[in-house]
mmCIF file of C-alpha atoms and ligand atoms in Angstrom:
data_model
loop_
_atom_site.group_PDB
_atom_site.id
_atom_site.type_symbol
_atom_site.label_atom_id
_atom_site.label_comp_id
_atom_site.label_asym_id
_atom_site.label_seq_id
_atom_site.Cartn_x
_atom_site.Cartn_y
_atom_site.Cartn_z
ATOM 1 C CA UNK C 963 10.298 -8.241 -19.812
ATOM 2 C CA UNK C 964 12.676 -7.172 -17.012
ATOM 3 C CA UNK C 965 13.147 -3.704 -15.394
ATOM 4 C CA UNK C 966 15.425 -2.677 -13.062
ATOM 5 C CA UNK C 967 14.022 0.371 -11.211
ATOM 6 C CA UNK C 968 16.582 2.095 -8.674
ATOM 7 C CA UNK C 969 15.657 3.599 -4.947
ATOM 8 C CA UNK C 970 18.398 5.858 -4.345
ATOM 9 C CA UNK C 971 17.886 6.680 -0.142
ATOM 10 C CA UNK C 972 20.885 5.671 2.386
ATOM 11 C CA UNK C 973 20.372 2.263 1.521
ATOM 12 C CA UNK C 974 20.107 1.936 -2.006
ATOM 13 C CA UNK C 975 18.065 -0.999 -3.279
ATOM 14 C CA UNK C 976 16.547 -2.163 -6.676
ATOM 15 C CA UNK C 977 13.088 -3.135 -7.738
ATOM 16 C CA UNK C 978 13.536 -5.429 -10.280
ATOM 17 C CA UNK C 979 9.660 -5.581 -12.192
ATOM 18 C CA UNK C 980 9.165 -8.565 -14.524
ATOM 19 C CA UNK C 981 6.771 -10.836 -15.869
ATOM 20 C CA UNK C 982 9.382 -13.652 -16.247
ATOM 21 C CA UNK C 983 8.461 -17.382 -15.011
ATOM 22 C CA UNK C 984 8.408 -17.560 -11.067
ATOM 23 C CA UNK C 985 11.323 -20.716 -11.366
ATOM 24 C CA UNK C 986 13.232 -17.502 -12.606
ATOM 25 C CA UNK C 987 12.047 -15.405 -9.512
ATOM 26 C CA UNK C 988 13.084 -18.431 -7.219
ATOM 27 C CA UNK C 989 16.925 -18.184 -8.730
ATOM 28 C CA UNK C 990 16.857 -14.101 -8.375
ATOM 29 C CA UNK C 991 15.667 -14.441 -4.908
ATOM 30 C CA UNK C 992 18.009 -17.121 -3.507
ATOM 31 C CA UNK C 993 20.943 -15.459 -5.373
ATOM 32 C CA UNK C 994 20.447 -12.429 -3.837
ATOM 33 C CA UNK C 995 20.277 -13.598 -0.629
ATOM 34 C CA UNK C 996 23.123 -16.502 -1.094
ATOM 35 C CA UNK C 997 24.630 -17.496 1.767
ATOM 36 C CA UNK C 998 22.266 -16.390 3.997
ATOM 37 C CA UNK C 999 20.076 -18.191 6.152
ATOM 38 C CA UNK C 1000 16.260 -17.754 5.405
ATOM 39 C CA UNK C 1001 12.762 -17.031 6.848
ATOM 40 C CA UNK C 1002 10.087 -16.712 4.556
ATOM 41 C CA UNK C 1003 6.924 -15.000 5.863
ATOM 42 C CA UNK C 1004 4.059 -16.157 3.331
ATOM 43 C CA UNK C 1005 0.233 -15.398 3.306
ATOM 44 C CA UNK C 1006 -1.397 -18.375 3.431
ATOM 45 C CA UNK C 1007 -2.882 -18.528 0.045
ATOM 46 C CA UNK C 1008 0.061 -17.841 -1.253
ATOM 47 C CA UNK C 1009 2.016 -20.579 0.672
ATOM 48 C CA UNK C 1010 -0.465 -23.228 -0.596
ATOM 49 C CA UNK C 1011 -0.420 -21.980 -4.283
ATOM 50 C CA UNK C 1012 3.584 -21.489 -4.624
ATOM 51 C CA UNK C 1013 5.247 -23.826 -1.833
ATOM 52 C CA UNK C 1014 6.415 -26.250 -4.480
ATOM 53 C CA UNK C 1015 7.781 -23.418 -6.683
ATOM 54 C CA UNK C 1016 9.901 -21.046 -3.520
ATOM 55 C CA UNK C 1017 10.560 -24.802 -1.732
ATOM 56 C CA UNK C 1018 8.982 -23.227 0.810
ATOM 57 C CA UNK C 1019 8.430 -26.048 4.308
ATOM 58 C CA UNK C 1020 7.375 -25.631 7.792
ATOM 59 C CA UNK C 1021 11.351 -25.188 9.069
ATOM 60 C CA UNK C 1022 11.543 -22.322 6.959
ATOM 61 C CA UNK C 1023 8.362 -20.745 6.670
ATOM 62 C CA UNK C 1024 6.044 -18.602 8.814
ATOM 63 C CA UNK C 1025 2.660 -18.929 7.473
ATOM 64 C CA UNK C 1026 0.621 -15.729 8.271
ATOM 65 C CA UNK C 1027 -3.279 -16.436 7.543
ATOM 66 C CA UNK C 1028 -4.902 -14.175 5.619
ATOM 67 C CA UNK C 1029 -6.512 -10.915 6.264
ATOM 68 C CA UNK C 1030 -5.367 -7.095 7.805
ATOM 69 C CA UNK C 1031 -6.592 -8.569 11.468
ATOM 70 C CA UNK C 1032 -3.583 -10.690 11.693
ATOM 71 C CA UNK C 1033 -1.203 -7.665 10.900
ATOM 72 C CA UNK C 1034 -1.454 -7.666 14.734
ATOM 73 C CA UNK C 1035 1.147 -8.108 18.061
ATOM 74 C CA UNK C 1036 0.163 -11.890 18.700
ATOM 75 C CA UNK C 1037 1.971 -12.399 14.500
ATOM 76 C CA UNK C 1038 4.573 -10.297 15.067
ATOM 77 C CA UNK C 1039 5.573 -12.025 18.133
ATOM 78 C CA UNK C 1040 5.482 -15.338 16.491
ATOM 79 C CA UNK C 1041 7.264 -14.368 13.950
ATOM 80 C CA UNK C 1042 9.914 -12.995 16.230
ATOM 81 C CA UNK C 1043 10.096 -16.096 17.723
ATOM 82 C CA UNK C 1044 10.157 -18.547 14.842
ATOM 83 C CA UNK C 1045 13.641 -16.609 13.639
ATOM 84 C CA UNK C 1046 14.730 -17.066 16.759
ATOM 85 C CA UNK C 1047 14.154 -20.934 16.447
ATOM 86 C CA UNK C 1048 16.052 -20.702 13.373
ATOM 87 C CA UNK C 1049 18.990 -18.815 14.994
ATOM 88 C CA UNK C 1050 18.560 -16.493 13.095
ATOM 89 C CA UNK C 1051 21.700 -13.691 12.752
ATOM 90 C CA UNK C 1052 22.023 -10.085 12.257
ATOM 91 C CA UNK C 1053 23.441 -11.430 8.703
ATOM 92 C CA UNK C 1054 20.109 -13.072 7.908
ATOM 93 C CA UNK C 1055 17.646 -12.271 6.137
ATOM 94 C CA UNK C 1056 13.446 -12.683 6.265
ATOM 95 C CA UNK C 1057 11.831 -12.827 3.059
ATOM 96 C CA UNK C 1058 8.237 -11.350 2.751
ATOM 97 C CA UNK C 1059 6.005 -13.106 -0.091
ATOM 98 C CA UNK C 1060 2.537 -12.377 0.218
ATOM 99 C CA UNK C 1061 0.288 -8.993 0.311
ATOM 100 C CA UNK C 1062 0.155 -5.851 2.089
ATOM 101 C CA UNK C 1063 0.216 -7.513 5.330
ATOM 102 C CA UNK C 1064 2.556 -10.052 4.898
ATOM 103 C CA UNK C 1065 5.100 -7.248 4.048
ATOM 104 C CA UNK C 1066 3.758 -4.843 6.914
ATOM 105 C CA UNK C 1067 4.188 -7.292 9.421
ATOM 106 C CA UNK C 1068 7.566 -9.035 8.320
ATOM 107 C CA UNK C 1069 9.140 -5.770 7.338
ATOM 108 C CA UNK C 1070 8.206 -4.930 11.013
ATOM 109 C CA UNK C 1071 9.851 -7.877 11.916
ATOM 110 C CA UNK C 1072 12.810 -7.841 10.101
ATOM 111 C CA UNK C 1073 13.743 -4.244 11.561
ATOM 112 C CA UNK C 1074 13.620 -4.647 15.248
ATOM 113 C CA UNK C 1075 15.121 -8.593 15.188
ATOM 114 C CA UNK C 1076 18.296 -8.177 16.517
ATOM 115 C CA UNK C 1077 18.155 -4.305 16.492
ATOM 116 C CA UNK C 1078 17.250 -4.975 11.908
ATOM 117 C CA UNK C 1079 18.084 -7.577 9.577
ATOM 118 C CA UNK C 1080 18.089 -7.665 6.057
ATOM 119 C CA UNK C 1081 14.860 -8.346 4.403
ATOM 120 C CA UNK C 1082 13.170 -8.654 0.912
ATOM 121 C CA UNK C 1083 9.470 -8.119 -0.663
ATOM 122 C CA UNK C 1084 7.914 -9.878 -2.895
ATOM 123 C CA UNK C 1085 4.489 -8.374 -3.220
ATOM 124 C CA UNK C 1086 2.181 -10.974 -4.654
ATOM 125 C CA UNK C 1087 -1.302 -8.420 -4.735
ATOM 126 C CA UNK C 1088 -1.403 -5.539 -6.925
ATOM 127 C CA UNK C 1089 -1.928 -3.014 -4.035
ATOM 128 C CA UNK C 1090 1.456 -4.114 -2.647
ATOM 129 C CA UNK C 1091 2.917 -4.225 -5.983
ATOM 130 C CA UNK C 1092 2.261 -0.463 -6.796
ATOM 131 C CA UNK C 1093 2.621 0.867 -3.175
ATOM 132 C CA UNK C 1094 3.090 -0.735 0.061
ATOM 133 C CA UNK C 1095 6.228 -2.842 -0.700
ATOM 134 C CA UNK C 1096 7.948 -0.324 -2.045
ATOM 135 C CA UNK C 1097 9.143 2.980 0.390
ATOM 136 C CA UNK C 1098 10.209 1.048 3.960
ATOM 137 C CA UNK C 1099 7.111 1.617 5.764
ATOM 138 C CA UNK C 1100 6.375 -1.415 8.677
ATOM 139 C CA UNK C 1101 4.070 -1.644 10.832
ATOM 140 C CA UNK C 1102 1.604 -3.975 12.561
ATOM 141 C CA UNK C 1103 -1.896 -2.581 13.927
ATOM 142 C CA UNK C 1104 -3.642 -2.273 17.135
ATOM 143 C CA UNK C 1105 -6.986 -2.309 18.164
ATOM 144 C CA UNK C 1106 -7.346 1.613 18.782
ATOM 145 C CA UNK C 1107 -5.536 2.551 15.239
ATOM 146 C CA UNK C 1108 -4.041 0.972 12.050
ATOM 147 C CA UNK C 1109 -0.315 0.827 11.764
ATOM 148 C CA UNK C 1110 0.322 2.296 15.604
ATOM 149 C CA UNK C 1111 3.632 0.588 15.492
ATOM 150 C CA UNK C 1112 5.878 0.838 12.702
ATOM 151 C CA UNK C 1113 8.831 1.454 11.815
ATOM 152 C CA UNK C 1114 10.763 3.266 8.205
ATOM 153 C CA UNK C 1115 12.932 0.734 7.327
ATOM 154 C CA UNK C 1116 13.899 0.113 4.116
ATOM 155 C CA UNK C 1117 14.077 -3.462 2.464
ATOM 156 C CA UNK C 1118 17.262 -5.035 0.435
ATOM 157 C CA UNK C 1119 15.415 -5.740 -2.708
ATOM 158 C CA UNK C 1120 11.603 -5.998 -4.002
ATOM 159 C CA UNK C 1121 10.728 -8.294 -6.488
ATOM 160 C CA UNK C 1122 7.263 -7.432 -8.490
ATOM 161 C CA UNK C 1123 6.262 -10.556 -10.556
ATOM 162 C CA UNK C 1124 3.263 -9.923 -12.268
ATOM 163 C CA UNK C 1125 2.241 -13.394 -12.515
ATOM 164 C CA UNK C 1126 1.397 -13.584 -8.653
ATOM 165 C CA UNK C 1127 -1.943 -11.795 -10.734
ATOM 166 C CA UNK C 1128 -2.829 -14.651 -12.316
ATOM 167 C CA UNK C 1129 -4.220 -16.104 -8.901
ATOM 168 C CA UNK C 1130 -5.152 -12.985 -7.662
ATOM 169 C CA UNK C 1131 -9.153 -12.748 -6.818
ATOM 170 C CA UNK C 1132 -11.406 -9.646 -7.789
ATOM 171 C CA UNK C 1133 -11.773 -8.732 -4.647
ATOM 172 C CA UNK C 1134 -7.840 -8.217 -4.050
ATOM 173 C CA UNK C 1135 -7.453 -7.003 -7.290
ATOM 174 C CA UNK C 1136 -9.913 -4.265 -6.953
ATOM 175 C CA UNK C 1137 -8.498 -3.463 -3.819
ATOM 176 C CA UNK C 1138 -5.554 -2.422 -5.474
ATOM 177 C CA UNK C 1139 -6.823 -0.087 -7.979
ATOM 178 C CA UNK C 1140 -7.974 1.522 -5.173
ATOM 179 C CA UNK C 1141 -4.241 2.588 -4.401
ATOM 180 C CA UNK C 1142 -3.738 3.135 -8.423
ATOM 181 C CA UNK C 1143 -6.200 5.663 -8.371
ATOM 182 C CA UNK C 1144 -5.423 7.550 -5.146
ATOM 183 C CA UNK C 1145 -1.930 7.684 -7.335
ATOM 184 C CA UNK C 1146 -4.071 9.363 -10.233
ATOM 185 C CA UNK C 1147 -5.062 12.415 -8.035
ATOM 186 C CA UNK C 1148 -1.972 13.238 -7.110
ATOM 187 C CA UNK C 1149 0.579 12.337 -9.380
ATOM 188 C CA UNK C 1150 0.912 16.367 -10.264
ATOM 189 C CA UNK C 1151 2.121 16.738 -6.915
ATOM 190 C CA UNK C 1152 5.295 14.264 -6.788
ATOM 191 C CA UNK C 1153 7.309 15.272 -9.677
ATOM 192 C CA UNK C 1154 6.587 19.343 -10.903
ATOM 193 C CA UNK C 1155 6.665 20.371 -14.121
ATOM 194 C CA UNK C 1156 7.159 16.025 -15.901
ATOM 195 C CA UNK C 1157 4.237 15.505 -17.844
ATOM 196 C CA UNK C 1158 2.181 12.322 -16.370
ATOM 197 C CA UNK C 1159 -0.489 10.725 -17.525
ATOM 198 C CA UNK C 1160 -2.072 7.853 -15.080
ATOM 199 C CA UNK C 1161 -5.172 9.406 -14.914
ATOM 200 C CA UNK C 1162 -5.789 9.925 -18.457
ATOM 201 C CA UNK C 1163 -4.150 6.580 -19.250
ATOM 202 C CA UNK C 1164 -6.461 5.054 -16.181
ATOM 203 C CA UNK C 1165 -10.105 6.557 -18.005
ATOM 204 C CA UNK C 1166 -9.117 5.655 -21.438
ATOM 205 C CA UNK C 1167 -7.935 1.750 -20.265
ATOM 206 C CA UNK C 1168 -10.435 0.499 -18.331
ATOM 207 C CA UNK C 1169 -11.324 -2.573 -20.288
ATOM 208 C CA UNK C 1170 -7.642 -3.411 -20.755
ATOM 209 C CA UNK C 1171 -7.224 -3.214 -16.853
ATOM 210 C CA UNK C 1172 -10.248 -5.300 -16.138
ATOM 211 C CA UNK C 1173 -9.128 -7.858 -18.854
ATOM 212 C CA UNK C 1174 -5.609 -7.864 -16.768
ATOM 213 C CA UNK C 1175 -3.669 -7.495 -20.064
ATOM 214 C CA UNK C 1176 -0.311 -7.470 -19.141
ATOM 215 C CA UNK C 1177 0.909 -4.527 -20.956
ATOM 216 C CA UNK C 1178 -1.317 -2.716 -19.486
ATOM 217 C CA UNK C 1179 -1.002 -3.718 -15.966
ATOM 218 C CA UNK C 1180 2.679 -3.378 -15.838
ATOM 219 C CA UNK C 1181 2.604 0.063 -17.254
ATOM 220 C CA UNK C 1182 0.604 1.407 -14.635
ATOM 221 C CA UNK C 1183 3.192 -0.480 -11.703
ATOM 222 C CA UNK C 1184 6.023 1.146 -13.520
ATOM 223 C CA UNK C 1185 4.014 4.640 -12.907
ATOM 224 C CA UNK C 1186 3.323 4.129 -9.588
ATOM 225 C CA UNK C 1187 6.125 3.045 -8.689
ATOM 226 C CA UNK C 1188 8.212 5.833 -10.207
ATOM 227 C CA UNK C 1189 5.525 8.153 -8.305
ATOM 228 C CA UNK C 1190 6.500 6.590 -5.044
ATOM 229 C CA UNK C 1191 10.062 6.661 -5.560
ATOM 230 C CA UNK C 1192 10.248 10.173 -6.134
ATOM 231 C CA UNK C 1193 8.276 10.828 -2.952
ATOM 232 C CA UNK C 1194 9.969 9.171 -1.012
ATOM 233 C CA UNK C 1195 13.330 9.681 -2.256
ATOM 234 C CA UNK C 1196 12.529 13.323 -1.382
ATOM 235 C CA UNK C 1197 10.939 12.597 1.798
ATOM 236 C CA UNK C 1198 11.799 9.230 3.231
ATOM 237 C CA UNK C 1199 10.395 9.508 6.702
ATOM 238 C CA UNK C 1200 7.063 11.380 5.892
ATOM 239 C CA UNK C 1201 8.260 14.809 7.856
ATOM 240 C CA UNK C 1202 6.256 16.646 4.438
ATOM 241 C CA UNK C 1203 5.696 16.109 1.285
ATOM 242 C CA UNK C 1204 5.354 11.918 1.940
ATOM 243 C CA UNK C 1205 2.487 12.785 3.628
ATOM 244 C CA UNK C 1206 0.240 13.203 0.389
ATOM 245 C CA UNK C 1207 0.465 9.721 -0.317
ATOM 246 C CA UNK C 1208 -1.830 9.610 2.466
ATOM 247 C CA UNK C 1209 -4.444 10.971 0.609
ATOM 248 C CA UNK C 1210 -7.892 9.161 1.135
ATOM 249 C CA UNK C 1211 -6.338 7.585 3.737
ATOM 250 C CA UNK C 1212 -7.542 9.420 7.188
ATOM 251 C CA UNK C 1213 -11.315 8.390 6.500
ATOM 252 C CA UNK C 1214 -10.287 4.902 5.417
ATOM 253 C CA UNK C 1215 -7.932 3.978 8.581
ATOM 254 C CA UNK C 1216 -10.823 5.305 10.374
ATOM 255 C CA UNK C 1217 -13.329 3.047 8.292
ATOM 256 C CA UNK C 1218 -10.774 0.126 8.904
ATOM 257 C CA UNK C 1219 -10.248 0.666 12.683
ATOM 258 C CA UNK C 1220 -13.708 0.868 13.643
ATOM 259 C CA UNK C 1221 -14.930 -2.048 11.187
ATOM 260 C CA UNK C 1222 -12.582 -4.203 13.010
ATOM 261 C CA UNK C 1223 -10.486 -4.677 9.777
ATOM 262 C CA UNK C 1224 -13.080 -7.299 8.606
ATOM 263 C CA UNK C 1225 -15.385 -5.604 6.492
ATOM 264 C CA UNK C 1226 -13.228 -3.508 4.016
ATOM 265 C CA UNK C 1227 -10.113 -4.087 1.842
ATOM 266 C CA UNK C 1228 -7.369 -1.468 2.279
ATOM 267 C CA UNK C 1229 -8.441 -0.257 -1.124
ATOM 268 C CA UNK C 1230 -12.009 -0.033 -0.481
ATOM 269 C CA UNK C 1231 -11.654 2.001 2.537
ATOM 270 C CA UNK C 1232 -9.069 4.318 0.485
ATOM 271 C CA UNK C 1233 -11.471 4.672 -2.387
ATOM 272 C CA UNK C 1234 -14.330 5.686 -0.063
ATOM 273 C CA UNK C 1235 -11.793 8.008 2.184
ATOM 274 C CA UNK C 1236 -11.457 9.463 -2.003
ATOM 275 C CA UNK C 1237 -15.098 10.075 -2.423
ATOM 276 C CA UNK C 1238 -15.336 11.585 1.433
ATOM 277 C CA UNK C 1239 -12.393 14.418 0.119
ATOM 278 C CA UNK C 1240 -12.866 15.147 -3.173
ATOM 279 C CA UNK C 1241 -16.584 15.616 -1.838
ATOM 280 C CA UNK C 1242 -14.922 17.842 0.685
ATOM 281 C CA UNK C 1243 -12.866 19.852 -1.822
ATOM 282 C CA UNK C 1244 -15.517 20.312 -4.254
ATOM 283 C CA UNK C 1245 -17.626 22.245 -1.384
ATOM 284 C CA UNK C 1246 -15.129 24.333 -0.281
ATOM 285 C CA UNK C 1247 -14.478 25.633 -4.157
ATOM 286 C CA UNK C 1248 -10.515 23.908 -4.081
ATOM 287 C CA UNK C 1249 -11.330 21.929 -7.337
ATOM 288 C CA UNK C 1250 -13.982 22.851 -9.928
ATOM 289 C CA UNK C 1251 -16.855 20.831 -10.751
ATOM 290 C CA UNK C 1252 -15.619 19.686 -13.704
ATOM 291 C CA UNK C 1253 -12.556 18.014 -12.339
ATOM 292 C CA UNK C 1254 -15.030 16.785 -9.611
ATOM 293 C CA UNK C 1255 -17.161 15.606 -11.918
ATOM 294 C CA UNK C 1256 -14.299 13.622 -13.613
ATOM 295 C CA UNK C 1257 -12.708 12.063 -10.860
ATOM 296 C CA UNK C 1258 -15.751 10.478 -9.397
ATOM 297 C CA UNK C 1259 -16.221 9.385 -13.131
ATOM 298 C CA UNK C 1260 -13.157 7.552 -13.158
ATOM 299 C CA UNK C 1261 -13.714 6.044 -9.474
ATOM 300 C CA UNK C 1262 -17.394 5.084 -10.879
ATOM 301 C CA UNK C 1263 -15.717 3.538 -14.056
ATOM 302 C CA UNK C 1264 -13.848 1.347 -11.947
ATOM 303 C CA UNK C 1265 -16.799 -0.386 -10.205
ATOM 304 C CA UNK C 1266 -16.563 2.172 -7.081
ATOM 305 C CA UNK C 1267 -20.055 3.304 -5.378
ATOM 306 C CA UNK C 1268 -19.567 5.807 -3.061
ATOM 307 C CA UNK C 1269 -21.323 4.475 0.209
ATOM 308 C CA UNK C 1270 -23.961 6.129 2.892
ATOM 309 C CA UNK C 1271 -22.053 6.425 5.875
ATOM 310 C CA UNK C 1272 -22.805 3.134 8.732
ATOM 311 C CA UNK C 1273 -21.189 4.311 11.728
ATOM 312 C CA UNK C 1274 -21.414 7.343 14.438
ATOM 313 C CA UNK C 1275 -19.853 10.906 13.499
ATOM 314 C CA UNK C 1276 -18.808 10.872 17.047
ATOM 315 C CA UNK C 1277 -16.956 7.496 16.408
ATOM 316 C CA UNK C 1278 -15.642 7.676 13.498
ATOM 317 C CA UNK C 1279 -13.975 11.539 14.389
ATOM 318 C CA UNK C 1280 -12.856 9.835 17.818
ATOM 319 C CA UNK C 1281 -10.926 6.981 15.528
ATOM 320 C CA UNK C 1282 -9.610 9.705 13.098
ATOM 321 C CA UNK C 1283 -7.665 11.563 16.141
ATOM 322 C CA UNK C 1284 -5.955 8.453 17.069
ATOM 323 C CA UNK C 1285 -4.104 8.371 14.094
ATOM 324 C CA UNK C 1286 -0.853 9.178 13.887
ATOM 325 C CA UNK C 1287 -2.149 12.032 11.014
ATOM 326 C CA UNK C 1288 -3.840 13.189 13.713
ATOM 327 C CA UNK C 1289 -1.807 16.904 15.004
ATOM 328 C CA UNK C 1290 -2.655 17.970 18.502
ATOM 329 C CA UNK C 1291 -6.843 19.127 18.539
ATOM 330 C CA UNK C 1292 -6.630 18.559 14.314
ATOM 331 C CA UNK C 1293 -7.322 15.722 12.419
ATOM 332 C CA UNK C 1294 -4.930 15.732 9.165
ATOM 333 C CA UNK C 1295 -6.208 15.416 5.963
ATOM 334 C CA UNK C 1296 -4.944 15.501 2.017
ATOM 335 C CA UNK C 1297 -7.024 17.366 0.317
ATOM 336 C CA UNK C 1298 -6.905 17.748 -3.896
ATOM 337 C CA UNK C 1299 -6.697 21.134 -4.856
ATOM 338 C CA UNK C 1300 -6.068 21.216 -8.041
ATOM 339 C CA UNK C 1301 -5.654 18.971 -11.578
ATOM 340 C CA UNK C 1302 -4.140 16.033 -10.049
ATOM 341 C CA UNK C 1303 -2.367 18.005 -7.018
ATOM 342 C CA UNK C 1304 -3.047 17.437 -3.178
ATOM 343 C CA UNK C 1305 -1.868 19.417 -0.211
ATOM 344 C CA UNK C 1306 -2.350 19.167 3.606
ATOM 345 C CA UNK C 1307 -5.157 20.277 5.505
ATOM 346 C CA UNK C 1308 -5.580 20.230 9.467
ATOM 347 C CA UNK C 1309 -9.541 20.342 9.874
ATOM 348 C CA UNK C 1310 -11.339 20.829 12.874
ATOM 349 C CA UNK C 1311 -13.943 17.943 14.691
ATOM 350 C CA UNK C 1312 -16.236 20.522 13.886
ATOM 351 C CA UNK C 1313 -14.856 20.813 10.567
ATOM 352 C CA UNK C 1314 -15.118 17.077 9.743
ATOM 353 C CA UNK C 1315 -18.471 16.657 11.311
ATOM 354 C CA UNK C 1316 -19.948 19.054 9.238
ATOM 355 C CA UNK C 1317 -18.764 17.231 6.071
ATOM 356 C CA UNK C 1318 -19.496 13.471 7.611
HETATM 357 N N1 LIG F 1051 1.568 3.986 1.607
HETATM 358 C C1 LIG F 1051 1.988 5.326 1.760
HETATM 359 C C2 LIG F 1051 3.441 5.469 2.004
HETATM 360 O O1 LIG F 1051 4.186 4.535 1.827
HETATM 361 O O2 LIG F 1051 3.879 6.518 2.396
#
């Protein structure tokens, strides 16, 4: 199985989705990029499972150890630096193969070397897979917020494998059907009027998902990713409707931030930032109990508890206006309203207290 899915924004670029053997990957990758001088930026697990295979080595490799805390200034730097030892030229190009992170932070990279190079992802977790590699987000955190700075910048090609899942643990796996089913509650809301179907396709094939059947699993990145696409081919630097992909995500930044980025996977924190709003927009009559009740099913049937809050009100609100959803005195939130549709809310401290 191959697909070729188009991004049609300035840049145009492909996602090519396959399950195909990773010595096939290794051809696509180093004929797009012949003639090109290459840095790889690889997680660390990843570099130790798949050097052989990419012919990956310490002259051409940046090895980023694992984990969101090193999506920080000190990698970036380094990474900065290590294409510089290379000599690196604006006609180069820095190849991310790893997670979330590894993508965030070489993306980042990639567009302010030299003013931007080229650069290409090959997500290797599911949650980068169905969202983060796809869409030209960057970014690298700081203490006092995640992703502070960041730039849109979009890549030359992404490359989903989904045999990267075979080595994939729970943990990371889980983490990423955290961003699957923040995609469920709001897939209404990126294409009106085109019947979809994650969420009903998400209760009904749990056990397949669990069992990782392929099928299955690749379905479900085709759907997000056509989801994303069509956000952000609308909206490519989040001025609007981009924003909804947000969803879930004020509370779990905040969670992140203040945990230190050690005790949560992004998709964790997202599924719990799920449970905070559709809480939210259950009490404030924006979604019926029935479709209340249903959604939390579906996060439940997926192994998610929601959990008692561990940290101040007065903290976590303080974390929540440093991010850059925050809008002047307002903290920004996405908020479902409907069937499987979101829209923007600015809330009050007051406001959020209240509901903490
Ligand atoms: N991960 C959300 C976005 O790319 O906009």
């Amino acid at each position: 199985m191959r697909q070729t899915l188009n991004v049609h924004l300035n840049k145009e670029y492909k996602i090519i989705l396959s399950d195909e053997s990773l010595e096939t990957l290794q051809e696509d990758i180093f004929e797009s990029s012949q003639g090109q001088k290459k840095l790889f930026v690889v997680s660390e697990k990843v570099f130790k499972l798949y050097k052989k295979i990419f012919r990956l080595n310490k002259e051409n490799t940046f090895i980023l150890p694992d984990g969101e805390k090193e999506k920080n200034i000190k990698n970036y730097l380094a990474i900065i630096q290590k294409a510089g030892s290379m000599n690196l030229t604006r006609d180069d190009v820095i190849i991310a193969l790893g997670g979330g992170v590894t993508g965030d932070i070489a993306g980042f990279a990639a567009s302010t070397y030299m003013r931007g190079i080229d650069y290409i992802q090959i997500p290797t977790t599911l949650l980068s897979m169905v969202d983060s590699s796809v869409g030209g987000k960057t970014a690298i955190d700081l203490k006092e917020a995640k992703n502070l700075i960041g730039t849109f910048y979009q890549p030359k090609a992404v490359f989903i494998n989904i045999n990267f899942l075979k080595t994939l643990d729970n943990r990371q796996f889980r983490s990423g059907l955290g961003e699957i089913l923040k995609y469920a509650l709001l897939e209404e809301s990126c294409k009106e009027g085109q019947g979809l179907y994650l969420f009903e396709y998400l209760t009904l094939g749990c056990e397949k998902v669990f069992d990782k059947d392929p099928l299955t699993i690749t379905r479900i990145i085709e759907h997000c990713l056509n989801l994303k696409i069509s956000i952000v081919t609308q909206d490519e630097k989040e001025y609007g409707l981009r924003r909804i992909l947000n969803l879930g995500h004020t509370y779990a930044h905040a969670l992140e931030t203040i945990s230190k980025y050690r005790k949560y996977t992004h998709g964790e924190a997202v599924v719990q930032g799920l449970f905070f709003i559709l809480k939210y927009a259950y009490s404030k009559k924006l979604i019926t109990y029935s479709y209340y009740r249903l959604s939390t099913e579906l996060l439940d049937k997926y192994g998610f508890k929601e959990e008692l809050l561990k940290y101040s009100k007065d903290e976590l609100i303080s974390v929540m206006k440093q991010d850059k959803k925050a809008a002047q005195d307002k903290i920004r939130f996405i908020v479902p309203y409907d069937r499987k549709r979101v829209k923007e809310v600015l809330l009050s401290e007051d406001e959020v207290y209240e509901m903490l």
